[in-house]
mmCIF file of C-alpha atoms in Angstrom:
data_model
loop_
_atom_site.group_PDB
_atom_site.id
_atom_site.type_symbol
_atom_site.label_atom_id
_atom_site.label_comp_id
_atom_site.label_asym_id
_atom_site.label_seq_id
_atom_site.Cartn_x
_atom_site.Cartn_y
_atom_site.Cartn_z
ATOM 1 C CA MET A 9 67.511 -59.047 226.683
ATOM 2 C CA GLU A 10 64.704 -61.592 226.956
ATOM 3 C CA PHE A 11 62.981 -60.588 223.707
ATOM 4 C CA GLU A 12 66.163 -61.360 221.775
ATOM 5 C CA ALA A 13 66.329 -64.835 223.316
ATOM 6 C CA TRP A 14 62.730 -65.510 222.222
ATOM 7 C CA HIS A 15 63.423 -64.230 218.746
ATOM 8 C CA ARG A 16 66.639 -66.217 218.406
ATOM 9 C CA ARG A 17 64.896 -69.440 219.394
ATOM 10 C CA PHE A 18 62.005 -68.801 217.010
ATOM 11 C CA TRP A 19 64.156 -67.947 213.970
ATOM 12 C CA ASN A 20 66.559 -70.807 214.653
ATOM 13 C CA ALA A 21 63.581 -73.146 214.252
ATOM 14 C CA TRP A 22 62.233 -71.292 211.189
ATOM 15 C CA VAL A 23 65.036 -71.846 208.668
ATOM 16 C CA GLY A 24 63.305 -74.485 206.558
ATOM 17 C CA ARG A 25 59.979 -72.694 206.629
ATOM 18 C CA GLU A 26 61.635 -69.428 205.606
ATOM 19 C CA GLU A 27 63.174 -71.096 202.566
ATOM 20 C CA ARG A 28 59.857 -72.728 201.655
ATOM 21 C CA ARG A 29 58.201 -69.304 201.666
ATOM 22 C CA ASP A 30 59.984 -68.603 198.388
ATOM 23 C CA ARG A 31 57.569 -71.013 196.698
ATOM 24 C CA ASP A 32 54.530 -68.979 197.782
ATOM 25 C CA PRO A 33 53.228 -66.894 194.827
ATOM 26 C CA GLU A 34 52.554 -63.821 196.977
ATOM 27 C CA LYS A 35 56.084 -63.956 198.355
ATOM 28 C CA GLN A 36 57.500 -64.457 194.848
ATOM 29 C CA VAL A 37 55.853 -61.242 193.673
ATOM 30 C CA HIS A 38 56.957 -59.415 196.822
ATOM 31 C CA THR A 39 60.581 -60.490 196.338
ATOM 32 C CA ALA A 40 60.529 -59.629 192.627
ATOM 33 C CA LEU A 41 59.336 -56.118 193.463
ATOM 34 C CA VAL A 42 62.053 -55.684 196.091
ATOM 35 C CA TRP A 43 64.656 -56.687 193.488
ATOM 36 C CA ARG A 44 63.257 -54.135 191.059
ATOM 37 C CA THR A 45 63.783 -51.483 193.717
ATOM 38 C CA LEU A 46 67.310 -52.663 194.497
ATOM 39 C CA GLU A 47 68.330 -52.604 190.847
ATOM 40 C CA ARG A 48 67.869 -48.828 190.766
ATOM 41 C CA TYR A 49 70.391 -48.354 193.583
ATOM 42 C CA LEU A 50 73.092 -50.933 192.802
ATOM 43 C CA PRO A 51 75.133 -48.899 190.263
ATOM 44 C CA GLY A 52 78.349 -47.741 191.941
ATOM 45 C CA ILE A 53 77.844 -49.964 195.000
ATOM 46 C CA GLU A 54 80.807 -52.003 196.274
ATOM 47 C CA THR A 55 80.083 -52.880 199.923
ATOM 48 C CA VAL A 56 76.745 -54.230 201.181
ATOM 49 C CA LEU A 57 75.420 -55.115 204.633
ATOM 50 C CA ASP A 58 72.399 -57.407 204.619
ATOM 51 C CA ALA A 59 71.126 -57.085 208.171
ATOM 52 C CA GLY A 60 68.645 -59.730 209.249
ATOM 53 C CA ALA A 61 69.611 -61.680 206.138
ATOM 54 C CA GLY A 62 68.053 -65.010 207.125
ATOM 55 C CA PRO A 63 69.093 -67.910 204.868
ATOM 56 C CA GLY A 64 70.434 -65.552 202.184
ATOM 57 C CA ARG A 65 67.492 -64.474 200.034
ATOM 58 C CA PHE A 66 69.274 -61.259 199.027
ATOM 59 C CA SER A 67 72.852 -61.591 200.302
ATOM 60 C CA LEU A 68 73.772 -64.605 198.157
ATOM 61 C CA PRO A 69 72.514 -63.189 194.821
ATOM 62 C CA LEU A 70 74.352 -59.936 195.543
ATOM 63 C CA ALA A 71 77.555 -61.853 196.248
ATOM 64 C CA ARG A 72 77.117 -63.642 192.913
ATOM 65 C CA ARG A 73 77.394 -60.221 191.276
ATOM 66 C CA GLY A 74 80.819 -59.703 192.794
ATOM 67 C CA LEU A 75 79.774 -57.273 195.527
ATOM 68 C CA LYS A 76 81.500 -57.412 198.907
ATOM 69 C CA VAL A 77 78.619 -58.609 201.092
ATOM 70 C CA THR A 78 78.351 -58.918 204.862
ATOM 71 C CA HIS A 79 75.556 -61.227 206.024
ATOM 72 C CA LEU A 80 74.225 -60.534 209.543
ATOM 73 C CA ASP A 81 71.499 -62.404 211.410
ATOM 74 C CA LEU A 82 70.466 -62.861 215.031
ATOM 75 C CA ALA A 83 69.873 -66.619 214.617
ATOM 76 C CA PRO A 84 72.968 -68.844 214.351
ATOM 77 C CA ALA A 85 70.955 -71.453 212.409
ATOM 78 C CA MET A 86 70.074 -68.885 209.731
ATOM 79 C CA VAL A 87 73.713 -67.849 209.383
ATOM 80 C CA ALA A 88 74.831 -71.484 209.249
ATOM 81 C CA ARG A 89 72.376 -72.245 206.455
ATOM 82 C CA ALA A 90 73.445 -69.198 204.435
ATOM 83 C CA ARG A 91 77.117 -70.098 204.920
ATOM 84 C CA GLN A 92 76.406 -73.656 203.722
ATOM 85 C CA ARG A 93 74.692 -72.387 200.586
ATOM 86 C CA ALA A 94 77.549 -69.944 199.920
ATOM 87 C CA GLU A 95 80.161 -72.692 200.260
ATOM 88 C CA GLN A 96 78.230 -74.899 197.854
ATOM 89 C CA GLU A 97 78.384 -72.120 195.248
ATOM 90 C CA GLY A 98 81.913 -70.987 196.022
ATOM 91 C CA LEU A 99 80.742 -67.529 197.086
ATOM 92 C CA GLU A 100 82.719 -65.267 199.422
ATOM 93 C CA LEU A 101 80.761 -63.390 202.096
ATOM 94 C CA GLU A 102 81.450 -62.275 205.638
ATOM 95 C CA PHE A 103 79.043 -63.989 208.047
ATOM 96 C CA VAL A 104 78.191 -62.443 211.412
ATOM 97 C CA VAL A 105 75.824 -63.555 214.170
ATOM 98 C CA GLY A 106 74.592 -60.431 215.883
ATOM 99 C CA SER A 107 71.818 -58.018 216.810
ATOM 100 C CA LEU A 108 70.550 -54.949 214.991
ATOM 101 C CA ARG A 109 70.747 -53.128 218.306
ATOM 102 C CA ASN A 110 74.560 -53.088 218.296
ATOM 103 C CA LEU A 111 76.183 -53.267 214.887
ATOM 104 C CA PRO A 112 79.965 -53.835 215.197
ATOM 105 C CA TRP A 113 81.048 -51.485 212.407
ATOM 106 C CA PRO A 114 82.100 -47.823 212.212
ATOM 107 C CA ASP A 115 79.910 -45.045 210.883
ATOM 108 C CA ARG A 116 79.153 -45.049 207.125
ATOM 109 C CA ARG A 117 80.897 -48.412 206.740
ATOM 110 C CA PHE A 118 78.706 -49.765 203.897
ATOM 111 C CA ASP A 119 77.683 -48.215 200.592
ATOM 112 C CA LEU A 120 74.353 -50.051 200.720
ATOM 113 C CA VAL A 121 72.564 -51.367 203.807
ATOM 114 C CA LEU A 122 69.629 -53.762 203.459
ATOM 115 C CA CYS A 123 67.201 -54.708 206.200
ATOM 116 C CA LEU A 124 64.454 -56.588 204.396
ATOM 117 C CA ASP A 125 61.512 -58.768 205.404
ATOM 118 C CA ALA A 126 61.049 -56.703 208.579
ATOM 119 C CA PRO A 127 63.863 -57.496 211.076
ATOM 120 C CA VAL A 128 63.394 -53.977 212.493
ATOM 121 C CA SER A 129 59.882 -54.892 213.643
ATOM 122 C CA TYR A 130 61.346 -57.572 215.957
ATOM 123 C CA VAL A 131 63.638 -55.189 217.844
ATOM 124 C CA PHE A 132 62.435 -53.362 220.954
ATOM 125 C CA PRO A 133 62.521 -50.463 220.711
ATOM 126 C CA PRO A 134 62.584 -50.456 216.876
ATOM 127 C CA SER A 135 64.164 -46.997 216.905
ATOM 128 C CA ALA A 136 67.371 -48.594 218.254
ATOM 129 C CA ALA A 137 67.664 -50.754 215.141
ATOM 130 C CA ILE A 138 66.811 -47.920 212.751
ATOM 131 C CA GLY A 139 69.412 -45.707 214.418
ATOM 132 C CA GLU A 140 72.126 -48.338 214.040
ATOM 133 C CA LEU A 141 71.242 -49.021 210.426
ATOM 134 C CA ALA A 142 71.347 -45.302 209.678
ATOM 135 C CA ARG A 143 74.725 -44.986 211.397
ATOM 136 C CA VAL A 144 76.490 -47.560 209.192
ATOM 137 C CA THR A 145 74.818 -46.438 205.934
ATOM 138 C CA GLY A 146 77.164 -44.676 203.542
ATOM 139 C CA ARG A 147 74.893 -44.100 200.551
ATOM 140 C CA TRP A 148 71.590 -45.986 200.624
ATOM 141 C CA LEU A 149 69.470 -47.844 203.178
ATOM 142 C CA VAL A 150 66.659 -50.104 201.956
ATOM 143 C CA VAL A 151 64.518 -51.133 204.914
ATOM 144 C CA SER A 152 61.137 -52.771 205.394
ATOM 145 C CA VAL A 153 58.834 -53.198 208.393
ATOM 146 C CA VAL A 154 55.580 -54.929 209.263
ATOM 147 C CA ASN A 155 52.608 -52.842 208.122
ATOM 148 C CA ARG A 156 50.183 -52.323 211.026
ATOM 149 C CA LEU A 157 46.934 -51.818 209.153
ATOM 150 C CA GLY A 158 47.838 -54.586 206.749
ATOM 151 C CA GLN A 159 47.962 -57.040 209.658
ATOM 152 C CA VAL A 160 44.560 -56.109 211.070
ATOM 153 C CA PRO A 161 42.727 -58.773 208.968
ATOM 154 C CA VAL A 162 45.133 -61.386 210.362
ATOM 155 C CA GLY A 163 44.172 -60.418 213.911
ATOM 156 C CA LEU A 164 40.478 -60.411 213.074
ATOM 157 C CA LYS A 165 40.691 -63.928 211.639
ATOM 158 C CA LEU A 166 42.440 -65.220 214.745
ATOM 159 C CA GLU A 167 40.046 -63.593 217.184
ATOM 160 C CA ALA A 168 36.981 -64.694 215.214
ATOM 161 C CA ARG A 169 38.242 -68.246 215.586
ATOM 162 C CA TRP A 170 39.479 -68.254 219.171
ATOM 163 C CA ARG A 171 37.752 -65.379 221.004
ATOM 164 C CA LYS A 172 34.363 -63.732 221.450
ATOM 165 C CA ASP A 173 35.408 -60.148 220.723
ATOM 166 C CA PHE A 174 38.034 -58.094 218.909
ATOM 167 C CA SER A 175 39.646 -56.367 221.873
ATOM 168 C CA PHE A 176 43.129 -57.634 220.993
ATOM 169 C CA THR A 177 42.857 -56.319 217.425
ATOM 170 C CA ARG A 178 41.608 -52.954 218.687
ATOM 171 C CA ALA A 179 44.632 -52.681 220.983
ATOM 172 C CA PHE A 180 46.935 -53.678 218.126
ATOM 173 C CA ILE A 181 45.483 -50.916 215.927
ATOM 174 C CA ASP A 182 46.166 -48.394 218.697
ATOM 175 C CA HIS A 183 49.772 -49.267 219.603
ATOM 176 C CA GLY A 184 51.023 -51.759 217.004
ATOM 177 C CA ASP A 185 52.569 -54.204 219.465
ATOM 178 C CA TRP A 186 51.989 -57.957 219.302
ATOM 179 C CA PHE A 187 52.935 -59.597 222.588
ATOM 180 C CA PRO A 188 52.043 -63.275 222.977
ATOM 181 C CA PRO A 189 51.622 -64.347 226.604
ATOM 182 C CA PRO A 190 55.179 -64.972 227.888
ATOM 183 C CA ARG A 191 54.213 -68.405 229.207
ATOM 184 C CA TRP A 192 53.425 -69.488 225.635
ATOM 185 C CA LEU A 193 56.818 -68.469 224.355
ATOM 186 C CA ARG A 194 58.625 -70.353 227.111
ATOM 187 C CA LEU A 195 57.078 -73.662 226.065
ATOM 188 C CA PRO A 196 59.612 -75.532 223.851
ATOM 189 C CA VAL A 197 57.193 -76.435 221.035
ATOM 190 C CA VAL A 198 54.708 -73.561 221.197
ATOM 191 C CA GLY A 199 57.481 -70.987 221.552
ATOM 192 C CA ARG A 200 58.906 -72.066 218.201
ATOM 193 C CA ARG A 201 55.578 -71.870 216.379
ATOM 194 C CA ILE A 202 53.938 -68.660 217.625
ATOM 195 C CA PHE A 203 55.299 -65.450 216.180
ATOM 196 C CA PRO A 204 57.403 -63.708 218.824
ATOM 197 C CA PRO A 205 56.859 -60.107 219.956
ATOM 198 C CA LEU A 206 56.845 -57.565 217.146
ATOM 199 C CA HIS A 207 55.971 -53.961 216.442
ATOM 200 C CA ALA A 208 53.941 -53.074 213.343
ATOM 201 C CA PHE A 209 54.196 -49.547 211.943
ATOM 202 C CA THR A 210 51.757 -47.131 210.427
ATOM 203 C CA PRO A 211 53.225 -45.381 207.367
ATOM 204 C CA GLN A 212 53.349 -42.068 209.242
ATOM 205 C CA GLU A 213 55.165 -43.636 212.190
ATOM 206 C CA PHE A 214 57.656 -45.370 209.896
ATOM 207 C CA LEU A 215 58.520 -42.156 208.054
ATOM 208 C CA ALA A 216 58.854 -40.267 211.333
ATOM 209 C CA GLU A 217 61.286 -42.863 212.718
ATOM 210 C CA LEU A 218 63.411 -42.719 209.587
ATOM 211 C CA GLU A 219 63.598 -38.954 209.671
ATOM 212 C CA LYS A 220 64.386 -38.964 213.403
ATOM 213 C CA ALA A 221 67.368 -41.216 212.619
ATOM 214 C CA GLY A 222 68.726 -38.643 210.169
ATOM 215 C CA LEU A 223 67.493 -40.389 207.035
ATOM 216 C CA GLU A 224 65.810 -38.873 204.001
ATOM 217 C CA PRO A 225 63.206 -41.202 202.438
ATOM 218 C CA VAL A 226 63.449 -41.229 198.643
ATOM 219 C CA GLU A 227 61.029 -44.049 197.831
ATOM 220 C CA VAL A 228 58.221 -45.567 199.905
ATOM 221 C CA SER A 229 55.956 -48.405 198.839
ATOM 222 C CA ALA A 230 53.495 -50.892 200.298
ATOM 223 C CA THR A 231 55.208 -53.768 198.526
ATOM 224 C CA GLY A 232 53.003 -56.753 197.745
ATOM 225 C CA THR A 233 49.650 -54.997 198.090
ATOM 226 C CA LEU A 234 48.273 -55.896 194.679
ATOM 227 C CA ALA A 235 49.463 -59.509 194.959
ATOM 228 C CA ARG A 236 47.596 -59.816 198.244
ATOM 229 C CA LEU A 237 44.423 -58.276 196.875
ATOM 230 C CA VAL A 238 44.126 -60.485 193.791
ATOM 231 C CA GLY A 239 44.681 -63.723 195.718
ATOM 232 C CA ARG A 240 46.975 -66.717 195.225
ATOM 233 C CA ARG A 241 44.872 -68.499 192.604
ATOM 234 C CA THR A 242 45.007 -65.505 190.284
ATOM 235 C CA LEU A 243 48.698 -64.987 191.067
ATOM 236 C CA ARG A 244 49.536 -68.520 189.983
ATOM 237 C CA ARG A 245 47.890 -67.839 186.630
ATOM 238 C CA ILE A 246 49.794 -64.568 186.287
ATOM 239 C CA LEU A 247 53.151 -66.115 187.144
ATOM 240 C CA ARG A 248 52.747 -68.877 184.555
ATOM 241 C CA HIS A 249 52.915 -66.381 181.692
ATOM 242 C CA PRO A 250 56.118 -64.261 181.445
ATOM 243 C CA GLN A 251 54.502 -61.310 179.657
ATOM 244 C CA CYS A 252 51.561 -61.271 182.046
ATOM 245 C CA ARG A 253 53.983 -61.454 184.996
ATOM 246 C CA GLU A 254 56.009 -58.474 183.753
ATOM 247 C CA ASP A 255 52.901 -56.413 183.092
ATOM 248 C CA PHE A 256 51.582 -57.241 186.558
ATOM 249 C CA LEU A 257 54.874 -56.219 188.199
ATOM 250 C CA ASN A 258 54.813 -52.953 186.253
ATOM 251 C CA LEU A 259 51.295 -52.313 187.514
ATOM 252 C CA CYS A 260 52.335 -53.114 191.092
ATOM 253 C CA GLU A 261 55.208 -50.642 190.902
ATOM 254 C CA SER A 262 52.996 -47.876 189.573
ATOM 255 C CA LEU A 263 50.298 -48.340 192.231
ATOM 256 C CA GLU A 264 52.071 -49.419 195.419
ATOM 257 C CA VAL A 265 54.068 -46.186 195.690
ATOM 258 C CA ARG A 266 50.807 -44.232 195.990
ATOM 259 C CA SER A 267 50.025 -43.259 199.560
ATOM 260 C CA GLU A 268 46.478 -44.605 199.406
ATOM 261 C CA PHE A 269 48.011 -48.099 199.124
ATOM 262 C CA TRP A 270 50.413 -47.714 202.049
ATOM 263 C CA GLY A 271 47.969 -49.108 204.604
ATOM 264 C CA VAL A 272 47.758 -52.549 202.974
ATOM 265 C CA GLY A 273 50.994 -54.273 201.990
ATOM 266 C CA ALA A 274 51.734 -57.990 201.736
ATOM 267 C CA GLU A 275 50.225 -60.304 204.343
ATOM 268 C CA GLY A 276 53.013 -62.869 204.490
ATOM 269 C CA ALA A 277 55.939 -60.432 204.237
ATOM 270 C CA ALA A 278 56.953 -56.958 205.303
ATOM 271 C CA GLY A 279 54.390 -54.557 203.916
ATOM 272 C CA LEU A 280 56.180 -51.196 204.092
ATOM 273 C CA LEU A 281 59.453 -50.557 202.297
ATOM 274 C CA ALA A 282 61.540 -47.384 202.129
ATOM 275 C CA VAL A 283 64.715 -46.369 200.356
ATOM 276 C CA CYS A 284 66.607 -43.693 202.287
ATOM 277 C CA ARG A 285 69.870 -41.790 202.224
ATOM 278 C CA PRO A 286 71.677 -40.021 205.052
ATOM 279 C CA ARG A 287 70.223 -36.537 205.193
ATOM 280 C CA ALA A 288 73.622 -34.855 204.998
ATOM 281 C CA ARG A 289 74.290 -36.294 201.547
ATOM 282 C CA ALA A 290 73.379 -34.328 198.455
ATOM 283 C CA ASP A 291 73.558 -37.239 195.972
ATOM 284 C CA ALA A 292 70.871 -37.083 193.339
ATOM 285 C CA PRO A 293 68.544 -40.099 193.463
ATOM 286 C CA PRO A 294 68.677 -42.624 190.622
ATOM 287 C CA ALA A 295 66.758 -41.794 187.494
ATOM 288 C CA GLY A 296 63.072 -42.410 187.934
ATOM 289 C CA SER A 297 62.883 -42.137 191.720
ATOM 290 C CA ASP A 298 61.414 -38.629 191.541
ATOM 291 C CA ARG A 299 58.221 -40.224 190.189
ATOM 292 C CA HIS A 300 57.436 -41.195 193.779
ATOM 293 C CA GLY A 301 57.101 -37.594 194.853
ATOM 294 C CA LEU A 302 59.606 -37.953 197.697
ATOM 295 C CA ALA A 303 62.893 -36.887 196.166
ATOM 296 C CA PRO A 304 63.738 -33.175 196.369
ATOM 297 C CA ALA A 305 63.451 -31.161 193.201
#
């Protein structure tokens, strides 16, 4: 479909920029918090699918731990870069170029399925991607999406600069869809620089989609909220001091799971994250996850 062609072209051109994002302090905090979540669900895991894995932010470290990792991405350039990095380290992964809409594996194929940094938000309809991810999940799915309300300030900044009103932002609040004019995306240079079509979720919509796909949310957080609110200058100070960094991450974890934070989330990364299990399973969640108020008693 045409959207996939736009997305593939954009992400093929984004490899270097995606790797450079790891130097951004807000993204560093966001990634550290995602890893803290993953650590609670890795015990007993053998097979992992990282869907929308980009240049290997999560797939390569998991392979270093000896897990059997499958790395999937829509953009051939992203997969090529991740494969290059894996070969340099002598890591063994399965690399697949493909779409979240049609995953080429049987039901419950992977113990752990990851879909991080919001690939779901770039699939239309997003429910198709969530359904496929749920289908191949054996034990746990960790998935993130673009946070709609968290992106409202981004829209306001753009319209204040380029327009005379906020009609686009109002429409975005109502339906959550960002559609650049198609003629922009067809231009070779502009089409690689402007974010392609995406859907941003409200927390309620996200939870409803997960449940519709037969998933039971165990943890939900607006990852990166506190890092966004304190600003990059303060973050740089925090990250320079190990004890201060750890205390800040602890504070983030304790606050960002609270529902009053769910409408914010990180600006430069996916702002809503959920850990889910197939509803039919009766596995008890890892120790500590009941503190989020989502696990059954």
